[in-house]
Amino acid sequence: MALQCGIVGLPNVGKSTLFNCLSNAKAQSANFPFCTIEPNVGVITVPDERLNKLAELVHPQRIVPTTVEIVDIAGLVKGASQGEGLGNKFLANIRETDAILHVLRCFDDDNIVHVDGRINPVRDKEIIDAELQIKDLETIENRINKVQKQAQTGGDKQARQIYEMLLKYKESLAQGKNARTVRFNTKDEQKIARELFLLTNKPVMYVCNVDEASAGTGNRYVDAVREAIGSENAGILVVAAKIESEIAELETYDERQLFLSEIGLEESGVNRLIKAAYKALNLETFLTAGPQEVRAWTYLKGSKAPQCAGVIHTDFEKGFIRAEVIKYLDYIRYGSESAVKEAGKMSVEGKEYIVQDGDIMHFRFNV
């Protein structure tokens, strides 16, 4: 499932440093703008502690985690929507992603220049928002020109619905608000909204890059960002990229955990960031467990059993008969598939079953 999260931000906010921590693909990182020109793509393993716990019970030959793609996109600057910097190319890169990780500089360091001279993450956010909003407004106005006459005189109900939605988006964007602040209730409206592919309608996670002292608690810059995004349907995550780069250099799991405990963190920012990216893409995981492998499989939240069967193989979906489902906690509690069955905790589900995160699945099919 080739869904991508794009890392965006102004130059020198720590995007490429974070990407390098996330991925074995080493993006160039330097103290000057436009260091990253072509987008770097990394296939990132999604941390999932459940796999190891299942493996302790099943003793498989291998463990296979799921992955997500992260794209490091070059830094945007003010005027990108008019082609400043490498604007048009960068905006095209963002359009191709499915969700956005927006990195904001929330630390002071005189040795690392800021493209606008002083640290102000809310202003930085607004600069990028404005550039994306301008492109979205162009998209909306072009669509309005195409459907307005049909909506007003043609008696086409769908055209009228689209036109009214476009007007809502235009009003919001003209006020400097992101498209994701506009809410639509019906499934038809939500489908139309997705098909517009607006940049500011993509799911977003704001990543506040802080100094070491603020890694566990945040700081005044983070507080300002949290207040600024209060009306958006967006998340926020605090990460110290400099610390994460040091953690990435440690060779063993025990060394990394010791380092984290010394600075008062239970989990690395990189792990939290990957999980946040996965969630932002509206993804969940079902599991399979057997002597050959314990494996995590990615599916879109809300998918039904046949669709998830198709994630493993298209034949599984075509010939779907039923799904045998064990809840993860039940498997851990009883210790084996046979014990779960004896306890009556395995359910048999049909085509309408909506798969839940952590379900351990076995599909029956016939083709």
JSON list of C-alpha atoms in Angstrom, two decimals, residues 1 38 42 52-53 63 69 78 82 87 116 122 124 188 197 200 204 216 220 249 272 295 316 336 339 350 359:
[
{"chain": "A", "resi": 1, "resn": "MET", "atom": "CA", "xyz": [0.00, 0.00, 0.00]},
{"chain": "A", "resi": 38, "resn": "GLU", "atom": "CA", "xyz": [14.91, 16.27, -5.11]},
{"chain": "A", "resi": 42, "resn": "GLY", "atom": "CA", "xyz": [12.38, 6.32, 2.71]},
{"chain": "A", "resi": 52, "resn": "ASN", "atom": "CA", "xyz": [7.48, -9.33, 19.49]},
{"chain": "A", "resi": 53, "resn": "LYS", "atom": "CA", "xyz": [4.97, -10.45, 22.13]},
{"chain": "A", "resi": 63, "resn": "ILE", "atom": "CA", "xyz": [8.89, -11.42, 12.07]},
{"chain": "A", "resi": 69, "resn": "GLU", "atom": "CA", "xyz": [6.79, 5.74, 3.03]},
{"chain": "A", "resi": 78, "resn": "LYS", "atom": "CA", "xyz": [7.57, 32.75, 1.05]},
{"chain": "A", "resi": 82, "resn": "GLN", "atom": "CA", "xyz": [4.57, 32.22, -7.47]},
{"chain": "A", "resi": 87, "resn": "GLY", "atom": "CA", "xyz": [8.31, 26.58, -5.29]},
{"chain": "A", "resi": 116, "resn": "ASP", "atom": "CA", "xyz": [13.68, 34.81, 8.24]},
{"chain": "A", "resi": 122, "resn": "VAL", "atom": "CA", "xyz": [3.70, 30.25, 14.31]},
{"chain": "A", "resi": 124, "resn": "ASP", "atom": "CA", "xyz": [6.72, 29.87, 9.88]},
{"chain": "A", "resi": 188, "resn": "ASP", "atom": "CA", "xyz": [-21.08, 12.23, -0.82]},
{"chain": "A", "resi": 197, "resn": "PHE", "atom": "CA", "xyz": [-7.00, 17.02, -3.87]},
{"chain": "A", "resi": 200, "resn": "THR", "atom": "CA", "xyz": [-4.51, 22.17, 2.86]},
{"chain": "A", "resi": 204, "resn": "VAL", "atom": "CA", "xyz": [-1.38, 17.10, 8.95]},
{"chain": "A", "resi": 216, "resn": "GLY", "atom": "CA", "xyz": [10.02, 15.82, 27.41]},
{"chain": "A", "resi": 220, "resn": "ARG", "atom": "CA", "xyz": [6.99, 28.37, 24.94]},
{"chain": "A", "resi": 249, "resn": "GLU", "atom": "CA", "xyz": [24.01, 6.28, 16.15]},
{"chain": "A", "resi": 272, "resn": "ARG", "atom": "CA", "xyz": [6.31, 8.35, 18.00]},
{"chain": "A", "resi": 295, "resn": "ARG", "atom": "CA", "xyz": [3.39, -10.42, 10.34]},
{"chain": "A", "resi": 316, "resn": "PHE", "atom": "CA", "xyz": [-8.20, -14.07, -0.93]},
{"chain": "A", "resi": 336, "resn": "SER", "atom": "CA", "xyz": [-2.00, -19.97, 21.79]},
{"chain": "A", "resi": 339, "resn": "ALA", "atom": "CA", "xyz": [-6.30, -22.26, 23.79]},
{"chain": "A", "resi": 350, "resn": "GLY", "atom": "CA", "xyz": [-18.46, -12.63, 7.23]},
{"chain": "A", "resi": 359, "resn": "ASP", "atom": "CA", "xyz": [-7.10, -8.29, 14.99]}
]
